[in-house]
Short mmCIF file of N, CA and C and ligand atoms in Angstrom, two decimals:
data_model
loop_
_atom_site.label_atom_id
_atom_site.label_comp_id
_atom_site.label_asym_id
_atom_site.label_seq_id
_atom_site.Cartn_x
_atom_site.Cartn_y
_atom_site.Cartn_z
N MET A 1 -16.24 31.54 -60.88
CA MET A 1 -15.56 32.37 -61.91
C MET A 1 -16.18 31.66 -62.94
N LYS A 2 -16.16 32.97 -63.95
CA LYS A 2 -16.96 32.77 -65.11
C LYS A 2 -16.24 32.06 -66.22
N THR A 3 -17.00 31.02 -67.13
CA THR A 3 -16.34 29.85 -67.75
C THR A 3 -16.42 30.60 -69.39
N VAL A 4 -15.31 30.51 -69.86
CA VAL A 4 -15.18 30.49 -71.27
C VAL A 4 -14.83 29.27 -72.13
N LEU A 5 -15.24 29.19 -73.08
CA LEU A 5 -15.28 27.75 -73.87
C LEU A 5 -14.33 28.50 -75.51
N VAL A 6 -13.29 27.53 -75.39
CA VAL A 6 -12.38 27.84 -76.70
C VAL A 6 -12.49 26.69 -77.67
N LEU A 7 -13.29 26.90 -78.73
CA LEU A 7 -13.67 25.66 -79.33
C LEU A 7 -12.72 25.70 -80.82
N ASN A 8 -12.28 24.65 -80.95
CA ASN A 8 -11.48 24.55 -82.67
C ASN A 8 -12.07 23.30 -83.52
N GLY A 9 -12.32 23.84 -84.46
CA GLY A 9 -12.53 22.84 -85.75
C GLY A 9 -11.49 21.90 -86.42
N PRO A 10 -11.85 21.55 -87.37
CA PRO A 10 -10.95 20.46 -88.07
C PRO A 10 -9.67 20.84 -87.91
N ASN A 11 -9.03 19.83 -87.93
CA ASN A 11 -7.57 19.92 -88.04
C ASN A 11 -6.71 20.58 -87.21
N LEU A 12 -7.15 21.25 -86.47
CA LEU A 12 -6.35 22.10 -85.41
C LEU A 12 -5.87 21.17 -84.08
N GLY A 13 -6.35 20.15 -84.09
CA GLY A 13 -5.55 19.09 -83.15
C GLY A 13 -4.18 18.64 -83.67
N ARG A 14 -3.92 18.68 -84.76
CA ARG A 14 -2.67 18.59 -85.68
C ARG A 14 -1.70 19.66 -85.63
N LEU A 15 -1.92 20.64 -84.53
CA LEU A 15 -0.87 21.66 -84.48
C LEU A 15 0.16 21.39 -84.40
N GLY A 16 1.50 21.91 -85.06
CA GLY A 16 2.71 21.56 -84.20
C GLY A 16 3.35 20.39 -85.80
N ILE A 17 2.34 19.93 -86.13
CA ILE A 17 2.80 18.77 -87.19
C ILE A 17 2.16 19.34 -88.51
N ARG A 18 1.05 20.24 -88.55
CA ARG A 18 0.06 20.13 -89.87
C ARG A 18 0.66 21.81 -90.00
N GLN A 19 1.50 21.75 -91.45
CA GLN A 19 1.70 22.89 -92.35
C GLN A 19 2.56 24.33 -90.99
N PRO A 20 3.68 23.67 -90.56
CA PRO A 20 4.41 24.39 -89.54
C PRO A 20 4.48 26.10 -90.24
N ASP A 21 4.72 25.95 -91.22
CA ASP A 21 5.34 27.48 -92.13
C ASP A 21 3.94 28.71 -91.85
N VAL A 22 3.02 27.80 -91.82
CA VAL A 22 1.60 28.55 -91.88
C VAL A 22 1.00 28.92 -90.14
N TYR A 23 0.81 27.44 -89.57
CA TYR A 23 0.46 27.51 -88.54
C TYR A 23 1.53 27.71 -87.24
N GLY A 24 2.75 27.92 -87.48
CA GLY A 24 3.55 27.65 -86.11
C GLY A 24 4.10 25.85 -85.73
N HIS A 25 4.95 26.13 -84.66
CA HIS A 25 5.37 24.57 -84.34
C HIS A 25 4.68 24.30 -83.11
N GLU A 26 4.26 25.14 -82.34
CA GLU A 26 3.48 24.88 -81.39
C GLU A 26 2.23 23.82 -81.36
N THR A 27 2.41 23.11 -80.48
CA THR A 27 1.04 21.83 -80.74
C THR A 27 -0.36 22.22 -80.10
N PHE A 28 -1.23 21.67 -80.00
CA PHE A 28 -2.42 21.68 -79.83
C PHE A 28 -2.63 21.91 -78.00
N ASP A 29 -1.55 20.73 -77.39
CA ASP A 29 -1.82 20.98 -75.82
C ASP A 29 -0.89 22.38 -75.49
N ASP A 30 -0.01 22.88 -76.23
CA ASP A 30 1.05 23.96 -76.42
C ASP A 30 -0.55 25.08 -76.37
N LEU A 31 -1.54 24.84 -77.12
CA LEU A 31 -2.14 26.26 -77.40
C LEU A 31 -3.41 26.19 -76.07
N ALA A 32 -3.72 24.89 -75.58
CA ALA A 32 -4.74 24.78 -74.38
C ALA A 32 -3.81 25.39 -73.48
N LYS A 33 -2.87 25.09 -73.44
CA LYS A 33 -2.02 25.45 -71.90
C LYS A 33 -2.10 27.23 -71.93
N LEU A 34 -1.58 27.48 -72.74
CA LEU A 34 -1.76 29.08 -73.18
C LEU A 34 -3.09 29.64 -72.98
N CYS A 35 -4.12 29.04 -73.66
CA CYS A 35 -5.37 29.60 -73.31
C CYS A 35 -5.75 29.60 -71.90
N ARG A 36 -5.35 28.45 -70.93
CA ARG A 36 -5.77 28.14 -69.87
C ARG A 36 -4.85 29.22 -68.71
N GLU A 37 -3.50 29.44 -68.67
CA GLU A 37 -3.10 30.39 -68.52
C GLU A 37 -3.54 31.65 -68.62
N THR A 38 -3.88 32.23 -69.75
CA THR A 38 -4.54 33.59 -70.32
C THR A 38 -5.66 33.73 -69.25
N GLY A 39 -6.39 32.58 -69.29
CA GLY A 39 -7.53 32.98 -68.41
C GLY A 39 -7.49 33.10 -67.19
N ARG A 40 -6.46 32.35 -66.68
CA ARG A 40 -6.68 32.93 -65.02
C ARG A 40 -5.82 34.43 -64.96
N ARG A 41 -4.95 34.81 -65.93
CA ARG A 41 -4.69 36.18 -65.93
C ARG A 41 -5.84 36.97 -65.78
N PHE A 42 -6.88 36.75 -66.34
CA PHE A 42 -8.04 37.40 -66.35
C PHE A 42 -9.38 37.09 -65.59
N GLY A 43 -8.74 36.29 -64.65
CA GLY A 43 -10.07 35.78 -63.87
C GLY A 43 -11.15 34.71 -64.60
N LEU A 44 -10.64 34.10 -65.54
CA LEU A 44 -11.68 33.63 -66.43
C LEU A 44 -11.31 31.74 -66.48
N HIS A 45 -12.21 31.40 -66.26
CA HIS A 45 -12.01 29.54 -66.05
C HIS A 45 -12.31 29.12 -67.70
N VAL A 46 -11.13 28.73 -68.26
CA VAL A 46 -10.89 28.55 -69.75
C VAL A 46 -11.18 26.90 -70.03
N GLU A 47 -12.30 26.46 -71.08
CA GLU A 47 -11.93 25.22 -71.16
C GLU A 47 -11.82 25.22 -72.50
N VAL A 48 -10.53 24.37 -73.14
CA VAL A 48 -10.59 24.32 -74.47
C VAL A 48 -10.36 22.93 -74.91
N ARG A 49 -11.75 22.95 -76.28
CA ARG A 49 -12.15 21.61 -76.94
C ARG A 49 -11.55 21.86 -78.22
N GLN A 50 -11.47 20.76 -79.17
CA GLN A 50 -11.06 20.30 -80.49
C GLN A 50 -12.08 19.42 -80.97
N THR A 51 -12.38 19.55 -82.12
CA THR A 51 -13.35 18.55 -83.12
C THR A 51 -13.00 18.49 -84.28
N ASP A 52 -13.28 17.43 -84.97
CA ASP A 52 -12.96 17.36 -86.20
C ASP A 52 -14.48 17.11 -87.07
N ASP A 53 -15.57 17.12 -86.34
CA ASP A 53 -16.92 16.88 -86.31
C ASP A 53 -17.78 17.89 -86.46
N GLU A 54 -18.40 18.40 -87.09
CA GLU A 54 -19.56 19.46 -87.49
C GLU A 54 -20.49 19.27 -86.27
N ALA A 55 -20.95 18.18 -86.41
CA ALA A 55 -22.47 17.85 -85.50
C ALA A 55 -21.54 17.82 -84.04
N GLU A 56 -20.38 17.56 -83.61
CA GLU A 56 -20.38 18.02 -82.41
C GLU A 56 -20.02 19.36 -82.07
N MET A 57 -19.34 20.26 -82.60
CA MET A 57 -19.04 21.48 -82.89
C MET A 57 -20.64 22.28 -82.56
N ILE A 58 -21.62 21.78 -83.13
CA ILE A 58 -22.99 22.35 -83.30
C ILE A 58 -23.73 22.09 -81.58
N ARG A 59 -23.18 20.75 -81.45
CA ARG A 59 -23.98 20.50 -79.92
C ARG A 59 -23.15 21.51 -78.96
N TRP A 60 -22.04 21.65 -78.86
CA TRP A 60 -21.04 22.56 -78.11
C TRP A 60 -21.72 23.77 -78.30
N VAL A 61 -22.01 24.56 -79.38
CA VAL A 61 -22.50 26.00 -79.82
C VAL A 61 -23.99 25.89 -78.67
N HIS A 62 -24.73 24.81 -79.26
CA HIS A 62 -26.11 25.02 -78.36
C HIS A 62 -25.56 24.65 -76.91
N ASP A 63 -25.32 24.30 -76.54
CA ASP A 63 -25.05 24.30 -75.08
C ASP A 63 -24.38 25.52 -74.43
N ALA A 64 -23.37 26.07 -75.42
CA ALA A 64 -23.11 27.52 -74.73
C ALA A 64 -24.12 28.10 -75.20
N VAL A 65 -24.77 28.44 -75.85
CA VAL A 65 -26.31 29.02 -75.95
C VAL A 65 -27.20 29.07 -74.83
N ASP A 66 -27.00 27.94 -74.52
CA ASP A 66 -28.19 27.66 -73.38
C ASP A 66 -27.82 28.11 -72.29
N GLN A 67 -26.45 27.78 -71.93
CA GLN A 67 -25.93 28.59 -70.42
C GLN A 67 -25.17 29.77 -70.66
N ARG A 68 -25.27 30.55 -71.56
CA ARG A 68 -24.85 31.90 -71.76
C ARG A 68 -23.30 31.87 -71.63
N THR A 69 -22.50 30.91 -72.21
CA THR A 69 -21.14 31.06 -72.16
C THR A 69 -20.59 31.41 -72.95
N PRO A 70 -19.83 32.75 -73.04
CA PRO A 70 -18.91 33.29 -73.97
C PRO A 70 -18.22 32.26 -74.71
N VAL A 71 -18.00 32.41 -76.16
CA VAL A 71 -17.12 31.49 -76.63
C VAL A 71 -16.03 32.21 -77.54
N VAL A 72 -14.69 31.69 -77.57
CA VAL A 72 -13.75 31.88 -78.19
C VAL A 72 -13.64 30.79 -79.53
N LEU A 73 -13.51 31.04 -80.81
CA LEU A 73 -14.14 30.19 -81.80
C LEU A 73 -13.14 30.23 -82.78
N ASN A 74 -12.38 29.03 -82.96
CA ASN A 74 -11.77 29.02 -84.34
C ASN A 74 -12.53 27.75 -85.17
N PRO A 75 -12.98 28.21 -85.99
CA PRO A 75 -13.89 27.29 -86.91
C PRO A 75 -13.21 26.41 -87.91
N ALA A 76 -11.78 26.72 -88.03
CA ALA A 76 -10.93 26.12 -89.24
C ALA A 76 -11.69 26.35 -90.35
N ALA A 77 -11.92 25.15 -91.32
CA ALA A 77 -12.08 24.81 -92.54
C ALA A 77 -14.02 25.14 -92.52
N PHE A 78 -14.43 25.28 -91.31
CA PHE A 78 -15.83 25.57 -91.29
C PHE A 78 -16.02 26.84 -91.66
N THR A 79 -15.22 27.72 -91.28
CA THR A 79 -15.36 29.19 -91.51
C THR A 79 -16.15 29.45 -92.81
N HIS A 80 -15.50 28.72 -93.83
CA HIS A 80 -15.77 29.32 -95.26
C HIS A 80 -16.98 28.64 -96.05
N TYR A 81 -17.71 27.63 -94.99
CA TYR A 81 -18.52 27.08 -95.96
C TYR A 81 -20.09 26.55 -94.85
N SER A 82 -19.41 26.44 -93.48
CA SER A 82 -20.59 25.65 -92.79
C SER A 82 -21.74 26.90 -92.12
N TYR A 83 -23.01 26.47 -93.40
CA TYR A 83 -24.14 27.44 -92.71
C TYR A 83 -24.89 27.02 -91.31
N ALA A 84 -24.91 25.40 -91.24
CA ALA A 84 -25.15 24.90 -90.33
C ALA A 84 -24.35 25.55 -89.05
N LEU A 85 -23.20 25.77 -88.85
CA LEU A 85 -22.37 26.33 -87.92
C LEU A 85 -23.06 27.96 -87.42
N ARG A 86 -22.95 28.46 -88.59
CA ARG A 86 -23.65 30.17 -88.61
C ARG A 86 -24.94 29.75 -87.79
N ASP A 87 -25.83 29.23 -88.42
CA ASP A 87 -27.11 29.33 -87.76
C ASP A 87 -27.24 29.13 -86.21
N ALA A 88 -26.23 28.01 -85.77
CA ALA A 88 -26.13 27.63 -84.51
C ALA A 88 -25.46 28.59 -83.91
N LEU A 89 -24.45 29.67 -84.19
CA LEU A 89 -23.67 31.03 -83.68
C LEU A 89 -24.60 31.87 -83.64
N ALA A 90 -25.54 32.21 -84.65
CA ALA A 90 -26.59 33.29 -84.63
C ALA A 90 -27.35 33.19 -83.43
N GLN A 91 -27.32 32.42 -82.59
CA GLN A 91 -28.44 31.83 -81.54
C GLN A 91 -27.63 32.68 -80.07
N ARG A 92 -26.44 32.94 -80.55
CA ARG A 92 -25.82 33.17 -79.18
C ARG A 92 -26.34 34.27 -78.37
N THR A 93 -25.95 34.17 -76.76
CA THR A 93 -26.35 34.75 -75.74
C THR A 93 -25.29 35.20 -75.05
N ALA A 94 -24.03 34.99 -75.57
CA ALA A 94 -22.93 35.81 -74.91
C ALA A 94 -22.17 36.40 -75.92
N PRO A 95 -20.65 36.95 -75.65
CA PRO A 95 -20.11 37.32 -76.72
C PRO A 95 -19.12 36.26 -77.31
N LEU A 96 -19.24 36.34 -78.65
CA LEU A 96 -18.44 35.12 -79.25
C LEU A 96 -17.34 35.83 -80.45
N ILE A 97 -16.04 35.47 -80.29
CA ILE A 97 -14.66 35.98 -80.97
C ILE A 97 -14.82 34.79 -81.83
N GLU A 98 -14.61 35.36 -83.24
CA GLU A 98 -13.89 34.50 -84.12
C GLU A 98 -12.45 34.85 -84.20
N VAL A 99 -11.60 33.47 -83.94
CA VAL A 99 -10.19 33.92 -84.02
C VAL A 99 -9.78 32.59 -85.27
N HIS A 100 -8.24 33.35 -85.90
CA HIS A 100 -7.41 32.48 -86.70
C HIS A 100 -6.42 32.81 -86.31
N ILE A 101 -5.67 31.64 -86.64
CA ILE A 101 -3.87 31.73 -86.16
C ILE A 101 -3.45 32.40 -87.51
N SER A 102 -3.85 31.80 -88.59
CA SER A 102 -3.23 32.56 -90.00
C SER A 102 -4.11 33.81 -90.31
N ASN A 103 -4.06 34.54 -90.96
CA ASN A 103 -4.86 35.58 -91.85
C ASN A 103 -5.46 35.38 -93.12
N PRO A 104 -6.51 34.81 -93.01
CA PRO A 104 -7.35 34.12 -93.93
C PRO A 104 -7.49 35.13 -95.60
N ALA A 105 -7.59 36.38 -94.92
CA ALA A 105 -7.69 37.19 -95.91
C ALA A 105 -6.40 37.49 -96.82
N ALA A 106 -4.98 36.75 -96.25
CA ALA A 106 -4.08 37.14 -96.98
C ALA A 106 -3.77 35.55 -97.66
N ARG A 107 -4.90 34.77 -97.79
CA ARG A 107 -4.40 33.27 -98.18
C ARG A 107 -5.50 33.21 -99.44
N GLU A 108 -5.77 31.74 -100.11
CA GLU A 108 -6.23 31.57 -100.92
C GLU A 108 -7.69 32.14 -101.07
N GLU A 109 -8.23 32.43 -102.36
CA GLU A 109 -9.52 32.85 -102.25
C GLU A 109 -10.40 32.45 -101.29
N PHE A 110 -10.58 30.92 -101.28
CA PHE A 110 -11.77 30.23 -100.87
C PHE A 110 -11.34 30.80 -99.14
N ARG A 111 -10.62 31.35 -98.69
CA ARG A 111 -10.42 31.79 -97.20
C ARG A 111 -10.90 32.80 -97.07
N HIS A 112 -11.05 33.71 -98.25
CA HIS A 112 -11.66 34.95 -97.73
C HIS A 112 -12.98 35.52 -97.31
N THR A 113 -13.79 34.39 -97.45
CA THR A 113 -15.09 34.30 -97.26
C THR A 113 -15.07 33.78 -95.76
N SER A 114 -15.91 34.13 -94.63
CA SER A 114 -16.00 33.62 -93.46
C SER A 114 -17.60 33.59 -93.35
N VAL A 115 -18.15 32.68 -93.34
CA VAL A 115 -20.13 32.40 -92.86
C VAL A 115 -20.13 32.77 -91.55
N VAL A 116 -19.66 32.94 -90.92
CA VAL A 116 -19.10 33.15 -89.10
C VAL A 116 -19.30 34.49 -89.02
N ALA A 117 -18.49 35.27 -89.62
CA ALA A 117 -18.12 36.80 -89.24
C ALA A 117 -19.10 37.40 -88.87
N GLY A 118 -20.26 37.25 -89.62
CA GLY A 118 -21.58 37.95 -89.37
C GLY A 118 -22.21 37.93 -88.46
N VAL A 119 -22.08 36.79 -87.28
CA VAL A 119 -22.85 36.51 -86.42
C VAL A 119 -21.70 36.52 -85.16
N ALA A 120 -20.46 37.06 -85.48
CA ALA A 120 -19.41 37.06 -84.15
C ALA A 120 -19.88 38.30 -83.66
N THR A 121 -18.79 38.57 -82.28
CA THR A 121 -19.10 40.10 -82.03
C THR A 121 -17.79 40.66 -82.93
N GLY A 122 -16.45 39.85 -83.29
CA GLY A 122 -15.65 40.59 -83.81
C GLY A 122 -14.35 39.35 -84.11
N THR A 123 -13.56 39.39 -84.70
CA THR A 123 -12.85 38.60 -85.46
C THR A 123 -11.36 38.95 -85.30
N ILE A 124 -10.45 38.02 -85.01
CA ILE A 124 -9.09 38.50 -84.52
C ILE A 124 -8.44 37.27 -85.40
N ALA A 125 -7.65 37.61 -86.50
CA ALA A 125 -6.66 36.89 -87.52
C ALA A 125 -5.74 37.21 -87.72
N GLY A 126 -4.22 36.21 -87.81
CA GLY A 126 -2.96 36.25 -88.18
C GLY A 126 -2.03 36.65 -87.13
N PHE A 127 -2.20 36.51 -85.77
CA PHE A 127 -1.32 36.88 -84.86
C PHE A 127 -0.83 35.37 -84.18
N GLY A 128 -0.78 34.05 -84.98
CA GLY A 128 -0.84 32.87 -84.36
C GLY A 128 -1.23 32.50 -83.19
N LEU A 129 -0.94 32.31 -82.30
CA LEU A 129 -1.63 31.61 -81.04
C LEU A 129 -2.03 32.66 -80.32
N MET A 130 -1.07 34.21 -80.50
CA MET A 130 -1.83 35.31 -80.03
C MET A 130 -3.10 35.66 -80.15
N SER A 131 -3.31 35.34 -81.39
CA SER A 131 -4.97 35.54 -81.81
C SER A 131 -6.03 35.18 -80.56
N TYR A 132 -5.43 33.88 -79.88
CA TYR A 132 -6.47 33.43 -79.13
C TYR A 132 -6.32 34.21 -77.59
N THR A 133 -4.96 34.95 -77.44
CA THR A 133 -4.78 35.51 -75.84
C THR A 133 -5.38 36.66 -76.10
N LEU A 134 -5.50 37.56 -77.36
CA LEU A 134 -6.33 38.63 -77.67
C LEU A 134 -7.65 38.52 -77.57
N ALA A 135 -8.21 37.00 -78.05
CA ALA A 135 -9.70 36.90 -77.72
C ALA A 135 -10.29 36.76 -76.47
N LEU A 136 -9.10 36.16 -75.81
CA LEU A 136 -9.85 35.99 -74.06
C LEU A 136 -9.99 37.66 -73.87
N GLN A 137 -8.79 38.28 -73.92
CA GLN A 137 -8.25 39.57 -73.11
C GLN A 137 -9.64 40.57 -73.55
N ALA A 138 -10.07 40.16 -74.91
CA ALA A 138 -11.59 40.78 -75.39
C ALA A 138 -12.77 40.07 -75.00
N VAL A 139 -13.09 38.97 -74.20
CA VAL A 139 -13.95 38.70 -73.37
C VAL A 139 -13.92 38.95 -72.43
N ALA A 140 -12.72 38.94 -71.86
CA ALA A 140 -12.75 39.76 -70.17
C ALA A 140 -13.25 41.24 -70.22
N GLU A 141 -12.87 41.83 -71.02
CA GLU A 141 -13.25 43.37 -70.94
C GLU A 141 -14.86 43.47 -71.84
N LEU A 142 -15.42 42.81 -72.16
CA LEU A 142 -16.52 42.78 -72.70
C LEU A 142 -17.44 42.18 -71.32
N LEU A 143 -16.69 41.16 -70.65
CA LEU A 143 -17.73 40.97 -69.47
C LEU A 143 -17.60 41.84 -68.53
N THR A 144 -16.48 42.64 -68.17
CA THR A 144 -16.36 43.63 -67.04
C THR A 144 -17.38 44.77 -67.76
N GLU A 145 -17.36 45.09 -68.74
CA GLU A 145 -18.43 46.30 -69.19
C GLU A 145 -19.65 45.92 -69.13
N ALA A 146 -19.94 44.69 -69.18
CA ALA A 146 -21.31 44.01 -68.74
C ALA A 146 -21.84 44.41 -67.43
N ASP A 147 -20.98 44.14 -66.66
CA ASP A 147 -20.97 43.86 -65.29
C ASP A 147 -21.04 45.05 -64.69
N ALA A 148 -20.10 46.25 -65.23
CA ALA A 148 -20.42 47.83 -64.85
C ALA A 148 -21.30 48.66 -65.38
N ALA A 149 -22.22 47.71 -66.00
CA ALA A 149 -23.11 48.83 -66.83
C ALA A 149 -24.48 49.12 -65.59
N PRO A 150 -24.39 50.57 -65.53
CA PRO A 150 -25.55 50.85 -64.46
C PRO A 150 -26.66 50.05 -64.64
N PRO A 151 -27.45 50.39 -63.49
CA PRO A 151 -28.98 49.84 -63.44
C PRO A 151 -29.83 50.48 -64.02
N GLY A 152 -30.82 49.82 -64.97
CA GLY A 152 -31.61 50.49 -65.60
C GLY A 152 -31.25 50.62 -67.31
N ARG A 153 -29.72 50.74 -67.61
CA ARG A 153 -29.42 50.80 -68.44
C ARG A 153 -29.89 49.86 -69.68
N PRO A 154 -29.93 49.81 -70.87
CA PRO A 154 -30.67 48.42 -71.40
C PRO A 154 -29.12 47.66 -71.77
N PRO A 155 -29.39 46.33 -71.60
CA PRO A 155 -27.93 45.56 -71.52
C PRO A 155 -27.60 45.81 -72.64
N MET A 156 -26.34 45.69 -72.75
CA MET A 156 -25.17 45.49 -73.88
C MET A 156 -25.54 44.20 -75.02
N PRO A 157 -25.87 44.49 -76.36
CA PRO A 157 -26.14 43.44 -77.01
C PRO A 157 -24.65 42.05 -76.62
N PRO A 158 -25.09 40.85 -76.88
CA PRO A 158 -24.49 40.12 -76.41
C PRO A 158 -23.15 40.04 -77.56
C1 LIG B 1 -7.72 29.10 -89.86
C2 LIG B 1 -7.88 29.05 -91.18
C3 LIG B 1 -8.73 28.22 -92.29
O1 LIG B 1 -8.59 28.66 -93.45
C4 LIG B 1 -8.25 26.90 -91.96
O2 LIG B 1 -9.17 25.96 -92.89
C5 LIG B 1 -7.70 26.40 -90.82
C6 LIG B 1 -7.46 27.44 -89.55
C7 LIG B 1 -6.54 29.57 -88.85
O3 LIG B 1 -6.38 29.20 -87.89
O4 LIG B 1 -5.63 29.91 -89.44
O5 LIG B 1 -7.82 25.16 -90.56
O6 LIG B 1 -9.00 28.95 -89.16
#
């Protein structure tokens, strides 16, 4: 079974407590469970992690690059300023979906810039926790397309 990493940046471990008007009442454990269940529906093994530490996040991305593991990533505040994370993600060897619970484009000006978006396969934002389930569906479909590519056809860009 293909493994997909769902990586979450700073403050997302505090879901349910943190600004519930923006991020909802569900906890990080609820999110992790939802992602694992969604993965099972699509035949994916989903591993969900969260860190407040940029260096740890970058190490996880390097490992994903080396193992060609698809990533669903909510970079949280790193989205808006971490060139180091962007440089790590630019090395990707498999699909990378950027997700956000809220819609950053409809919030403060500093959230309108994502330094990550330009190296991602695509971005899903503004659907609450459903952003993650949509992203996992996208990964599943991209992997199916890649498997179905006829021999000799140039591989789909990751
Ligand atoms: C977020 C949006 C970011 O602007 C913010 O810093 C977060 C969460 C979201 O999921 O909506 O921490 O990535």
